[in-house]
XYZ file of C-alpha atoms in Angstrom:
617
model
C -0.540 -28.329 -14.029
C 1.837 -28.681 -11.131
C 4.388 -31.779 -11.166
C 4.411 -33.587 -7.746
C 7.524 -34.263 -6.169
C 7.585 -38.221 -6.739
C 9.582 -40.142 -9.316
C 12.289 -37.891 -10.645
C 15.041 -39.436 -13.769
C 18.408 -38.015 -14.103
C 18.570 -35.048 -16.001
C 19.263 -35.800 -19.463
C 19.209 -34.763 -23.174
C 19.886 -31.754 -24.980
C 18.713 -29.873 -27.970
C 20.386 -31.025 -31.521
C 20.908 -27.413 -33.639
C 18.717 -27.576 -36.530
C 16.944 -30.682 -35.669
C 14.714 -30.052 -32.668
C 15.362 -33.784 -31.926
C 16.365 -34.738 -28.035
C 19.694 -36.586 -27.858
C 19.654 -38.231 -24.739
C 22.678 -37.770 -23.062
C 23.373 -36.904 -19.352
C 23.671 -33.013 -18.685
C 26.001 -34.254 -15.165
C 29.267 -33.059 -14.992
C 31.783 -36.015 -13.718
C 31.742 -34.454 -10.366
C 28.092 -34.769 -9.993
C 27.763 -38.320 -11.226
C 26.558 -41.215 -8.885
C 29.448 -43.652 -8.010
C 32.244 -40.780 -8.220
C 35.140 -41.748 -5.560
C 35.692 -38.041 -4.530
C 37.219 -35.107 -5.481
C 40.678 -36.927 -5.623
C 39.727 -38.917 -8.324
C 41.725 -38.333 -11.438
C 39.068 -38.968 -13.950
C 36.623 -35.615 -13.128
C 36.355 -32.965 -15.097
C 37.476 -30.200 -12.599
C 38.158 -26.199 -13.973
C 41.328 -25.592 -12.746
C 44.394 -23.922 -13.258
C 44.448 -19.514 -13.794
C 42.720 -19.262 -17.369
C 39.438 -20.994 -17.343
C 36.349 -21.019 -19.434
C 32.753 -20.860 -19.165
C 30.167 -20.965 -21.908
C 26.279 -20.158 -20.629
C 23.662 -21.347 -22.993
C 19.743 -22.300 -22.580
C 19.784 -26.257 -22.874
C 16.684 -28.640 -23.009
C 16.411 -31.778 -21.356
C 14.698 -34.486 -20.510
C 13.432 -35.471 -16.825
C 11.028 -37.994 -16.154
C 9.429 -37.954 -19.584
C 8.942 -34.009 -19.622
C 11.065 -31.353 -21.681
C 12.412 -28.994 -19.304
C 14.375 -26.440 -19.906
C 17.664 -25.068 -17.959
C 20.872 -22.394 -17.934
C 23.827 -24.199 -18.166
C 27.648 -23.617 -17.679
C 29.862 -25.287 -20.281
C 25.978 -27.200 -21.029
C 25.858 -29.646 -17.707
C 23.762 -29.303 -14.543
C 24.870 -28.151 -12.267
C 27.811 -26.058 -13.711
C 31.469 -27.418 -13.851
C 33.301 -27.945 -10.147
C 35.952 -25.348 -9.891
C 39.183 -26.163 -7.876
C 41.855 -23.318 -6.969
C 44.563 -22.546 -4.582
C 44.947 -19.884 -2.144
C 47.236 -17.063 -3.476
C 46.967 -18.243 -7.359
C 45.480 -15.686 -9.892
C 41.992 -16.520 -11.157
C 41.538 -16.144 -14.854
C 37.659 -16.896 -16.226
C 35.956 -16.083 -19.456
C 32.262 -16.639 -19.930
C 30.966 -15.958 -23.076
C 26.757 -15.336 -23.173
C 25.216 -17.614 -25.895
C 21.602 -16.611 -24.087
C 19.408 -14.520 -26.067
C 19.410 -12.654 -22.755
C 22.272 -10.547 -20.592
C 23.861 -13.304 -17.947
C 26.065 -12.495 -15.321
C 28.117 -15.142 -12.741
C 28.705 -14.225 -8.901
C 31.430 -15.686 -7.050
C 29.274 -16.576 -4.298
C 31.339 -16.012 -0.589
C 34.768 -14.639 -2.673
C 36.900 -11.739 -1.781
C 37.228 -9.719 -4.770
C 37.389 -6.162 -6.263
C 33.904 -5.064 -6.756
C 33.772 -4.457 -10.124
C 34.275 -8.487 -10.669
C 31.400 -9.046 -8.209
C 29.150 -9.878 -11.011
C 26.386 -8.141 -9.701
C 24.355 -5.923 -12.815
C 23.085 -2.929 -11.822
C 25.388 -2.673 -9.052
C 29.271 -3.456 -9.764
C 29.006 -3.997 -13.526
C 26.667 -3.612 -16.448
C 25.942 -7.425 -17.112
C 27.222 -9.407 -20.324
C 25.033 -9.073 -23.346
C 24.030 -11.898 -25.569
C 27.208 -12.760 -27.778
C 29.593 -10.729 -25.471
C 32.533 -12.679 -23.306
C 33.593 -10.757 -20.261
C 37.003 -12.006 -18.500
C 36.243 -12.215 -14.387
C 39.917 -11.873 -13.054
C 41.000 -11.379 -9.508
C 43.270 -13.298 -7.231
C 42.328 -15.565 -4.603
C 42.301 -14.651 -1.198
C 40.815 -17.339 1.074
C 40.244 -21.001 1.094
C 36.956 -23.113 1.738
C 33.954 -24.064 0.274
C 32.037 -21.676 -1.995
C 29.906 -21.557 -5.176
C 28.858 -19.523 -8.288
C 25.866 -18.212 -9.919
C 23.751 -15.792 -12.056
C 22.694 -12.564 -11.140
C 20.783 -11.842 -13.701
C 17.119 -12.207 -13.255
C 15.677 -15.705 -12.381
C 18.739 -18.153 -13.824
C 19.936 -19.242 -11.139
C 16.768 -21.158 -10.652
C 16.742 -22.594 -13.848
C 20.160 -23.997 -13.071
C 23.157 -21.483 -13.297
C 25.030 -22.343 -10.590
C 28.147 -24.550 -9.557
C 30.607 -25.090 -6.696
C 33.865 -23.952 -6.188
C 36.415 -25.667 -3.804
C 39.669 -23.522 -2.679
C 42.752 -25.404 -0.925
C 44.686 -23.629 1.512
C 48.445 -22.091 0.434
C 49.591 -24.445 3.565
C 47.829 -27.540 5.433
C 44.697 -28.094 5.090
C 42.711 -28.420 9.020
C 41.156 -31.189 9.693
C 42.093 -32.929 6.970
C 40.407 -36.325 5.665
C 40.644 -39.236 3.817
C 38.615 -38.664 1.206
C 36.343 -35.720 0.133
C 32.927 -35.256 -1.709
C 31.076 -31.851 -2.832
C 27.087 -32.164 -1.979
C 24.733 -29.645 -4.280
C 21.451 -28.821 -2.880
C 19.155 -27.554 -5.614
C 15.046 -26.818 -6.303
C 13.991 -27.561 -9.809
C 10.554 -26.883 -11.367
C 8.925 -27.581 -14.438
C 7.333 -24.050 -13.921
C 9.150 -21.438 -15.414
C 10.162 -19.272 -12.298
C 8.546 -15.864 -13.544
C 5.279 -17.688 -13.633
C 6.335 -19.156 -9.819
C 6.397 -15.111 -9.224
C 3.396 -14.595 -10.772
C 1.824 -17.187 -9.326
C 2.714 -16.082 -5.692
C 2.016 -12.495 -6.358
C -1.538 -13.337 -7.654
C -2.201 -15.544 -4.004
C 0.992 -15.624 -1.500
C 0.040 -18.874 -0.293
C -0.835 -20.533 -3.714
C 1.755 -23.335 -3.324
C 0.842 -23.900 0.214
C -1.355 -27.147 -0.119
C -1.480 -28.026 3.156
C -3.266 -24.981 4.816
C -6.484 -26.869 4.996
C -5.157 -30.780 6.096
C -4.742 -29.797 10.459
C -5.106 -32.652 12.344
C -6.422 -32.254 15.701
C -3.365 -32.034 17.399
C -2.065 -29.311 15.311
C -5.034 -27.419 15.504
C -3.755 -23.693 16.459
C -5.706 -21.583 19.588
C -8.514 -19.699 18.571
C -6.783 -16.530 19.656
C -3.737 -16.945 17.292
C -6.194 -18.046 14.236
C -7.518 -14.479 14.425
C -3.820 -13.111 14.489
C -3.025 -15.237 11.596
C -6.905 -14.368 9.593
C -5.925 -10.931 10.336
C -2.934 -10.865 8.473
C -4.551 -13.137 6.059
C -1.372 -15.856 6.648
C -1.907 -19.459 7.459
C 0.420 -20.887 10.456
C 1.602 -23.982 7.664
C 2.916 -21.312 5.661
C 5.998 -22.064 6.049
C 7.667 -22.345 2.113
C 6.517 -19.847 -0.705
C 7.147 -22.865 -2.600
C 7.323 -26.415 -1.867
C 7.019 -30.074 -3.374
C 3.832 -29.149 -5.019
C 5.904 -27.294 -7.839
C 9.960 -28.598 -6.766
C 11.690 -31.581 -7.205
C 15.063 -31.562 -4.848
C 18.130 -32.565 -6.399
C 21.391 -33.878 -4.629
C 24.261 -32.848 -7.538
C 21.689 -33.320 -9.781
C 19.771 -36.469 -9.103
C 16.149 -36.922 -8.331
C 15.657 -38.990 -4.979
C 15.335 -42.205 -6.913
C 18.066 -41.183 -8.697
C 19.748 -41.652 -5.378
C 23.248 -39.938 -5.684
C 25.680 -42.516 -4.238
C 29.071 -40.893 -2.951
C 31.690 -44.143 -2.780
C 33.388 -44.296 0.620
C 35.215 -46.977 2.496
C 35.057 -48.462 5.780
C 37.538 -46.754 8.528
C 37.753 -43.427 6.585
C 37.254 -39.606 7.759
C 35.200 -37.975 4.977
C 34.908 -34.551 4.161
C 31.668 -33.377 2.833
C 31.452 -30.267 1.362
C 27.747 -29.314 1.278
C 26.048 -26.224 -0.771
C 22.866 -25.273 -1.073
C 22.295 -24.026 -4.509
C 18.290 -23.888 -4.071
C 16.770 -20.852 -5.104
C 13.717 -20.837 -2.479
C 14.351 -24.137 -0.250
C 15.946 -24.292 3.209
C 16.653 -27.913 4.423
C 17.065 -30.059 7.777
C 20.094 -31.921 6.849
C 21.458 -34.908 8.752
C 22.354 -38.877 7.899
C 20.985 -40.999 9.866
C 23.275 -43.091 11.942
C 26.564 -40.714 11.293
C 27.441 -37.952 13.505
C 28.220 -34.574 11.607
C 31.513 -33.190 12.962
C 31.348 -29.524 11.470
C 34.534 -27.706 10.462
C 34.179 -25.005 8.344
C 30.559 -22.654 7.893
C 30.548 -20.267 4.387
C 34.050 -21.548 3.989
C 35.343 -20.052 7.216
C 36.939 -22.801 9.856
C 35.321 -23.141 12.893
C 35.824 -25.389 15.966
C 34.992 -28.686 15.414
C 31.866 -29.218 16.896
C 29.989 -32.420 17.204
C 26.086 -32.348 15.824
C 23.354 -34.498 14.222
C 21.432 -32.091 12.503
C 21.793 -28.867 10.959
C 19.515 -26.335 9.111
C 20.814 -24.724 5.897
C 19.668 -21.800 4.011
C 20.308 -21.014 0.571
C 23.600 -19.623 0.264
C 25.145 -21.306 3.141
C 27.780 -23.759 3.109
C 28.818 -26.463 5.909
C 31.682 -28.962 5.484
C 31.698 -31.622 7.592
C 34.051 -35.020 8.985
C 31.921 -38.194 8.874
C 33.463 -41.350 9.774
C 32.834 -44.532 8.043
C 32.337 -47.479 10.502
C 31.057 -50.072 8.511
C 30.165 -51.286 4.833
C 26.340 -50.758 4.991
C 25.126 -47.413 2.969
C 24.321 -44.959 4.679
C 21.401 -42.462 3.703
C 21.821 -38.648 2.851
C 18.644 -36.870 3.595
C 17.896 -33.242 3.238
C 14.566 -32.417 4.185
C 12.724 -29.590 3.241
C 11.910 -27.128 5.972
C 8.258 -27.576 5.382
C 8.664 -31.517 5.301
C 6.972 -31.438 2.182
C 9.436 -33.568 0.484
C 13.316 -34.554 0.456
C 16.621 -34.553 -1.704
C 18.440 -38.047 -0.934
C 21.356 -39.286 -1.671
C 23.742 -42.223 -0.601
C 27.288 -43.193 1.138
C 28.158 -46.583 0.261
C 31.296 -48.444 -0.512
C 29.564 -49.533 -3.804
C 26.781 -48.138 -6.428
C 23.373 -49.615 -5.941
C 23.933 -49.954 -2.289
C 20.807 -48.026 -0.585
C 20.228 -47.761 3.061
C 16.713 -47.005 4.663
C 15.150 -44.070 3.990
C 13.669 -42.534 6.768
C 9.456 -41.133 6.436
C 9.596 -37.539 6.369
C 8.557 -36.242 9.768
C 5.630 -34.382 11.269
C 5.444 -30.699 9.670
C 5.903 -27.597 11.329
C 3.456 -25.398 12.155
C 4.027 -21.416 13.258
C 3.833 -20.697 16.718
C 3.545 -16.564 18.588
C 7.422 -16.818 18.903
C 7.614 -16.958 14.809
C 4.915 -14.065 15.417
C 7.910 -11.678 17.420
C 6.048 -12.364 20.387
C 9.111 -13.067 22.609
C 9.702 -15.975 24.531
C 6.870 -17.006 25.828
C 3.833 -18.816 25.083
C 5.163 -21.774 23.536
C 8.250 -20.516 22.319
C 9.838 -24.250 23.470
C 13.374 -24.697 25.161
C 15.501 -22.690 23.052
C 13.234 -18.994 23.401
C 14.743 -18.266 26.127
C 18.297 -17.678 25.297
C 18.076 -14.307 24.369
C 20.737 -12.091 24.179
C 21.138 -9.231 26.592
C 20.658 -6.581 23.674
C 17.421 -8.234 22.115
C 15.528 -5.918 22.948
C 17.641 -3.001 24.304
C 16.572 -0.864 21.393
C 13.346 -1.755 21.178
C 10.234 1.352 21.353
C 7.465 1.309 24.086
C 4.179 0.619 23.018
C 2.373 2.917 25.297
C -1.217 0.795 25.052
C -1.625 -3.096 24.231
C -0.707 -5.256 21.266
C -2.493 -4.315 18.120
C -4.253 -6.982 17.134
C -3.721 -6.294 13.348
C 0.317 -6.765 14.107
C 0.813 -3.160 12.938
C 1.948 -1.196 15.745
C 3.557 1.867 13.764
C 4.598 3.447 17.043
C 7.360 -0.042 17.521
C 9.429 0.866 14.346
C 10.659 4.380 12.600
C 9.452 3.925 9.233
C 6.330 4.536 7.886
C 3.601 0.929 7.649
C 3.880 1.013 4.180
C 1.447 -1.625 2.018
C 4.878 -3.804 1.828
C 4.624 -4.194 5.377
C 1.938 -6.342 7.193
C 3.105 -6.688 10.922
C 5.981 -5.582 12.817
C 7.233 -8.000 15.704
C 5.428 -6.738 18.682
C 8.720 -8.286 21.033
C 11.139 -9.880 19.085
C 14.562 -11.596 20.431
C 17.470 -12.975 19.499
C 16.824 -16.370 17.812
C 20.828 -17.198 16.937
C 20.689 -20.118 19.457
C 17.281 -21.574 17.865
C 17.593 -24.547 15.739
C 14.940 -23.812 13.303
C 11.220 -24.396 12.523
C 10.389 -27.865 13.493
C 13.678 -28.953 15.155
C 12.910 -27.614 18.614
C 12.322 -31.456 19.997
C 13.598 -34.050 17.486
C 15.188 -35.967 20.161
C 18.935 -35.549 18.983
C 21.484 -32.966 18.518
C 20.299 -29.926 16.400
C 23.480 -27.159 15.570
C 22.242 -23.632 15.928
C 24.820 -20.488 15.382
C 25.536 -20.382 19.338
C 27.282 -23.954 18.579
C 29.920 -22.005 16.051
C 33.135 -20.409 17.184
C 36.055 -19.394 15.352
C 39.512 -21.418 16.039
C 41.197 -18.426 16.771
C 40.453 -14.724 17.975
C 40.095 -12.759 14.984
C 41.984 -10.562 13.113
C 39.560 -7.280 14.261
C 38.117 -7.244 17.797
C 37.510 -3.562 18.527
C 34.394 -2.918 19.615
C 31.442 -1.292 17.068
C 31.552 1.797 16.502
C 27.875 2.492 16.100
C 24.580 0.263 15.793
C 22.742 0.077 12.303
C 19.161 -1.572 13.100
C 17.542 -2.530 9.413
C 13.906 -4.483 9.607
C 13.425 -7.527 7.222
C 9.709 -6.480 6.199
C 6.801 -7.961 3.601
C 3.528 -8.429 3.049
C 2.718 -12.190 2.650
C -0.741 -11.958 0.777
C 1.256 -9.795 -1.825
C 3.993 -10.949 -2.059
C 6.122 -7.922 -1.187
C 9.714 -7.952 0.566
C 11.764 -5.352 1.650
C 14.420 -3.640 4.121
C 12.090 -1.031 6.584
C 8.969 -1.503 4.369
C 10.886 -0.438 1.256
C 11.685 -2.318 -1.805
C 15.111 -1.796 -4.241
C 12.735 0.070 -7.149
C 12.009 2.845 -4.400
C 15.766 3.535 -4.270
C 16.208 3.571 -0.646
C 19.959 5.310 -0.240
C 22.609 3.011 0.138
C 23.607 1.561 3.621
C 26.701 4.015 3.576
C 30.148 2.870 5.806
C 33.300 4.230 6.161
C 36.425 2.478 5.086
C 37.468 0.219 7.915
C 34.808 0.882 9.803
C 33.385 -1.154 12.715
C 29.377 -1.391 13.228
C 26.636 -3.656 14.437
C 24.029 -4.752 12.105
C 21.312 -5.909 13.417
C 18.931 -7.613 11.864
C 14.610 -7.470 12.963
C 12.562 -9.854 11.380
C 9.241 -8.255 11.340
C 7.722 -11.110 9.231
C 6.754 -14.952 9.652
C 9.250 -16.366 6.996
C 12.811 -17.539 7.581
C 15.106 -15.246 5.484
C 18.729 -16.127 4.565
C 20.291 -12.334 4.299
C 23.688 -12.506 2.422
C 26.166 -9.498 2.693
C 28.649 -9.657 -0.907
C 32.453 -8.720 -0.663
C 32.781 -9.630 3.139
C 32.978 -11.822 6.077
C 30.874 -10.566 9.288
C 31.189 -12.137 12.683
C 28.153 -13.485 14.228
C 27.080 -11.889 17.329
C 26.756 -15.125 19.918
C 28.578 -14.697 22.731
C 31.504 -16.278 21.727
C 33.489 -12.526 21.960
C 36.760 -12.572 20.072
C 35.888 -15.895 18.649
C 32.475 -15.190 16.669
C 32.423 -17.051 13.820
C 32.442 -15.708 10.595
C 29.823 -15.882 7.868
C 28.686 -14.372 4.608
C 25.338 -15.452 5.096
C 23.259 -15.146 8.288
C 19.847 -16.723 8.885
C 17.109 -14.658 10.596
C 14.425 -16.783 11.886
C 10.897 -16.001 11.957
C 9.847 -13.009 14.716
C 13.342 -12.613 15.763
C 16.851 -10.643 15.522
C 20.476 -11.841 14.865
C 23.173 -9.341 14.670
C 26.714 -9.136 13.367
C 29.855 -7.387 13.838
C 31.162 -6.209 10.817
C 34.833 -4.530 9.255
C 34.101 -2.714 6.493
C 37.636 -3.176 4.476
C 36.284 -3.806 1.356
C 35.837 -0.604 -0.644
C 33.271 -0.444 -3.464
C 29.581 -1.143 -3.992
C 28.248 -4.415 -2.760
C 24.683 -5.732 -2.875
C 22.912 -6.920 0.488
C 19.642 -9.032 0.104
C 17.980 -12.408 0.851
C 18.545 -15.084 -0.787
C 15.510 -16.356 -1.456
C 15.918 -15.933 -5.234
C 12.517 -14.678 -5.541
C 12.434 -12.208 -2.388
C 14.960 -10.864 -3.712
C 13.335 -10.460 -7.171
C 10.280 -8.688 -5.128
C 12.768 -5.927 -4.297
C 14.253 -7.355 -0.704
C 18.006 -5.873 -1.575
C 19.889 -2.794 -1.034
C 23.167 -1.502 -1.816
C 26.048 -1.412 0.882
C 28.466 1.363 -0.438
C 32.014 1.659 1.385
C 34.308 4.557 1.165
C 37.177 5.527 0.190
C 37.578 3.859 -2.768
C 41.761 2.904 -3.314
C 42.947 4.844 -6.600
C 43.256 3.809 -9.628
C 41.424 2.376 -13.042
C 39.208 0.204 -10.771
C 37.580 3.049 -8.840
C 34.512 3.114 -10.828
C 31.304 4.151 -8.951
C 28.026 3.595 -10.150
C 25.334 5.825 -10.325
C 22.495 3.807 -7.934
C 19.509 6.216 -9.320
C 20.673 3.792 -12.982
C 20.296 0.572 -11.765
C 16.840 0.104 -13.352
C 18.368 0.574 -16.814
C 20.207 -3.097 -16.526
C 16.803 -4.337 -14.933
C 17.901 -7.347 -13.545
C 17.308 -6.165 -9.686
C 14.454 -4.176 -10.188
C 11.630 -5.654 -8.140
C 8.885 -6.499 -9.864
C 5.986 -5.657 -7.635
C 2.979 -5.369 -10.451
C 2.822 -9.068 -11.945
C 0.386 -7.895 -14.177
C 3.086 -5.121 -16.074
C 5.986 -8.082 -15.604
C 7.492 -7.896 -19.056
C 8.241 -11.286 -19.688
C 8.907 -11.421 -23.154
C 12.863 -12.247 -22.783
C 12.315 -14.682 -20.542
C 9.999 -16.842 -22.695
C 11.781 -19.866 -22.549
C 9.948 -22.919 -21.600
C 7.293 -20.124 -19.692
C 4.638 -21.852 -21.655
C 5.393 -25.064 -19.881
């Protein structure tokens, strides 16, 4: 049975060896807690220092009266805060106490591959009872995060932040500072979410049949969207019929309270952690002043609302003007429910929370039918190469959305339309936030404080397709999946080249490059911000600029946890490696042999047998 997305407890309990009793005790780290004064409080249980230590172990709990079941780090939810400095040497042991290989991912870090944590790809994984020793030194400042790699545990709750101070001053510094964790949690275990989705792609979609009459979507686009057997409010695989959304932990009427004072600039330092959930973020009654995106400074720019991905970061400055609460919403992108959270100069202070709004619908620009046709106001800021490279249909549209002669791969099954006219979509806000009546960010808003360090022009374009087939479940890069073994996307050592990115499906996908920083392509020349993560919206392109100085293997996917899982990753592989014991290259025809990034396209073959905890839930 699914579990709605209403009353959520804290997460609590854990499982007493040899008893099979629940202790209840709460799984929160200090950090996470509600009434914490900030990350300069002297009483939270921060990792810090250059020899740390992380333990991963299954852990029951309790939440809302059900037994759940989780991953955790050092056994709380989310995983221990880790604070570092710019130019110290990192130090970390984890030690698997899984009956399963485990893996962590310094999420948006500069390091040698081979301590990328990715199985399959830069390292073999670390087997049940093994402790492998990540060590690298740190390179960069910001806001980042860690999690598994290994098949689905980073849904189940391996995953943590990580805050790095600069060597020197910090920019834009504030008063007071607080780390916000977005997160999806479901009673479900996520291999049956998989198998759910692969048996019907819309299974968790339970509002496909509840238009109103104002929503109601032209006949001529219902037989585009019957065609490709997708329904226009399909806009989350999964949604509040199966997640609860947690803020650091807490269930909304948990309601996380972060204590700030009146008269103080606040830093927020927001993550989302979700495995499958984007979210509208904003707080009602506070302006967001953004200064840093995927841990990279930007220019402070002034904004209301933001949409962010999984994987993404934003820190923001909010300024405190009063003593009333004020109320932390993140809204999921398919309004379906909310993570909340509060502000307050005291615990059990809680403002208004606001109804969640209207719910989007897809519309023929989220079909890659350009800019037209009720795109709304921000369609038509394409960019001048949108569609530079695009093929000539010689005859009209085909109605099935399969026009093989628009793309240079074959129409595989894994691909069920191709974006008849698709443009760039950086300057779009997002699904639903087209006319909310206040300031929306969108990338165009972002520019780097400085010009950067590399501003030659690209070398050469690279044009990869986001593809999938909805009804099946099935995600890939130019209609293949990572179990085909597409080659790697090869580059040379310091090379400069253009990716860009052609979403040739309805869904939103958050595509996450490991081992670098790209610069977004949006107008902003010297000064394009710079991102590990880039959101492609529905129908459209976004491109980035990209030095390849990293050598080694790095993976490239979305990071939808369970597009991913369906085989939407490939390998970037950059050469010359430097000499030495860490040039260690990876045969990619192996990967299957660690199994934790093969897709898994046939749910019926899925072997699930190691991941049998709490699957009979």
């Amino acid at each position: 049975m699914l579990n709605s997305n209403t009353s959520r407890r804290a997460l609590l309990g854990s499982a007493i060896a040899g008893t099979g009793a629940l202790a209840l005790t709460p799984l929160l780290p200090a950090w996470a807690r509600s009434g914490t004064h900030g990350l300069a409080s002297k009483d939270l249980s921060i990792l810090s220092g250059e020899d740390l230590a992380l333990t991963i172990a299954d852990t029951r709990f309790m939440l809302d009266g059900r037994e759940g079941h989780s991953v955790t780090a050092n056994g709380v939810l989310p995983a221990p805060l880790i604070r570092l400095k710019e130019g110290q040497n990192f130090r970390m042991r984890v030690t698997n106490h899984l009956g399963e290989d485990t893996s962590i991912h310094w999420h948006g870090l500069l390091v040698p591959f081979h301590m990328d944590g990715v199985p399959g790809v830069s390292f073999p994984g670390i087997r049940p009872g093994q402790t492998f020793t990540y060590e690298f030194p740190i390179r960069q400042s910001g806001t980042y995060w860690y999690h598994s790699h290994s098949g689905l545990q980073e849904q189940l709750g391996h995953y943590g932040p990580i805050v790095i101070d600069p060597a020197g001053m910090q920019p834009n510094p504030a008063d007071r500072e607080h780390v916000i964790v977005l997160s999806d949690y479901s009673f479900i275990h996520p291999h049956i979410l998989y198998k759910r989705l692969k048996q019907e792609g819309g299974f968790f979609n339970r509002d496909k049949q509840s238009l109103s009459s104002e929503d109601r979507i032209p006949e001529r686009m219902n037989g585009m969207f019957a065609d490709m057997r997708m329904d226009p409010t399909d806009i989350a695989d999964i949604g509040a019929s199966a997640y609860t959304y947690l803020m650091n932990g807490h269930s909304p009427d948990e309601n996380w309270t972060g204590i700030v004072r009146p008269g103080e600039r606040v830093r927020l330092r927001l993550i989302n952690a979700s495995a499958m959930s984007i979210f509208n973020f904003r707080i009602p009654g506070l302006p967001l002043e953004v200064v840093s995106v995927d841990g990279q400074d930007v220019k402070p720019v002034e904004t209301d609302e933001f949409q962010i991905a999984p994987a993404e970061t934003y820190d923001m400055i909010v300024r405190i003007p009063d003593e009333r609460p004020y109320t932390i919403v993140a809204e999921s992108i398919d309004r379906g429910a909310m993570a909340r959270g509060t502000l307050a100069p005291r615990v059990g202070m809680a403002g208004e929370v606001p109804p969640l709004r209207k719910r989007p619908t897809l519309k023929p620009i989220d079909m890659g039918m350009g800019g037209g046709h009720g795109a709304g106001q921000h369609a038509g800021h394409a960019m001048p190469e949108a569609q530079a490279s695009r093929p000539k249909s010689g005859g009209g549209m085909d109605h099935s959305m399969r026009d093989a002669s628009l793309v240079d791969f074959p129409l595989t099954p894994g691909v069920d339309m191709v974006s008849p006219m698709p443009v760039d979509r950086t300057g779009y806000p997002g699904l639903g936030l087209e006319d909310v009546g206040h300031r929306v960010l969108n990338y165009r808003d972002l520019e780097a404080p400085a010009d950067n360090a590399d501003t030659r022009p690209p070398e050469r374009l690279l044009e990869l397709h986001l593809t999938g087939n909805m009804e099946r479940f099935m995600w890939g890069f130019d209609g293949k999946k990572l179990s085909e073994n597409p080659d790697p996307i090869r580059l040379a050592r310091d090379e400069r080249v253009r990716v860009k990115l052609v979403n040739d499906t309805m869904m939103t996908h958050p595509i996450h490059l490991h081992g670098h920083f790209f610069e977004i392509v949006n107008g902003k020349g010297a000064r394009q911000p710079k991102k590990h993560t880039i959101t492609v919206q529905p129908g459209g392109t976004a491109s980035f600029d990209l030095t390849a100085d990293e050598p080694g293997d790095w993976a490239f996917h979305c990071h939808l946890l369970l597009h991913m899982h369906a085989g939407m990753m490939r390998v970037v592989t950059v050469r010359p490696l430097d000499a030495g014991p860490a040039d260690r290259h990876m045969d990619h025809g192996d990967r299957g042999d660690h199994g934790d990034h093969r897709d898994h396209g046939n749910a019926g073959q899925d072997d699930h047998s190691h991941h049998s905890m709490g699957e009979g839930q």
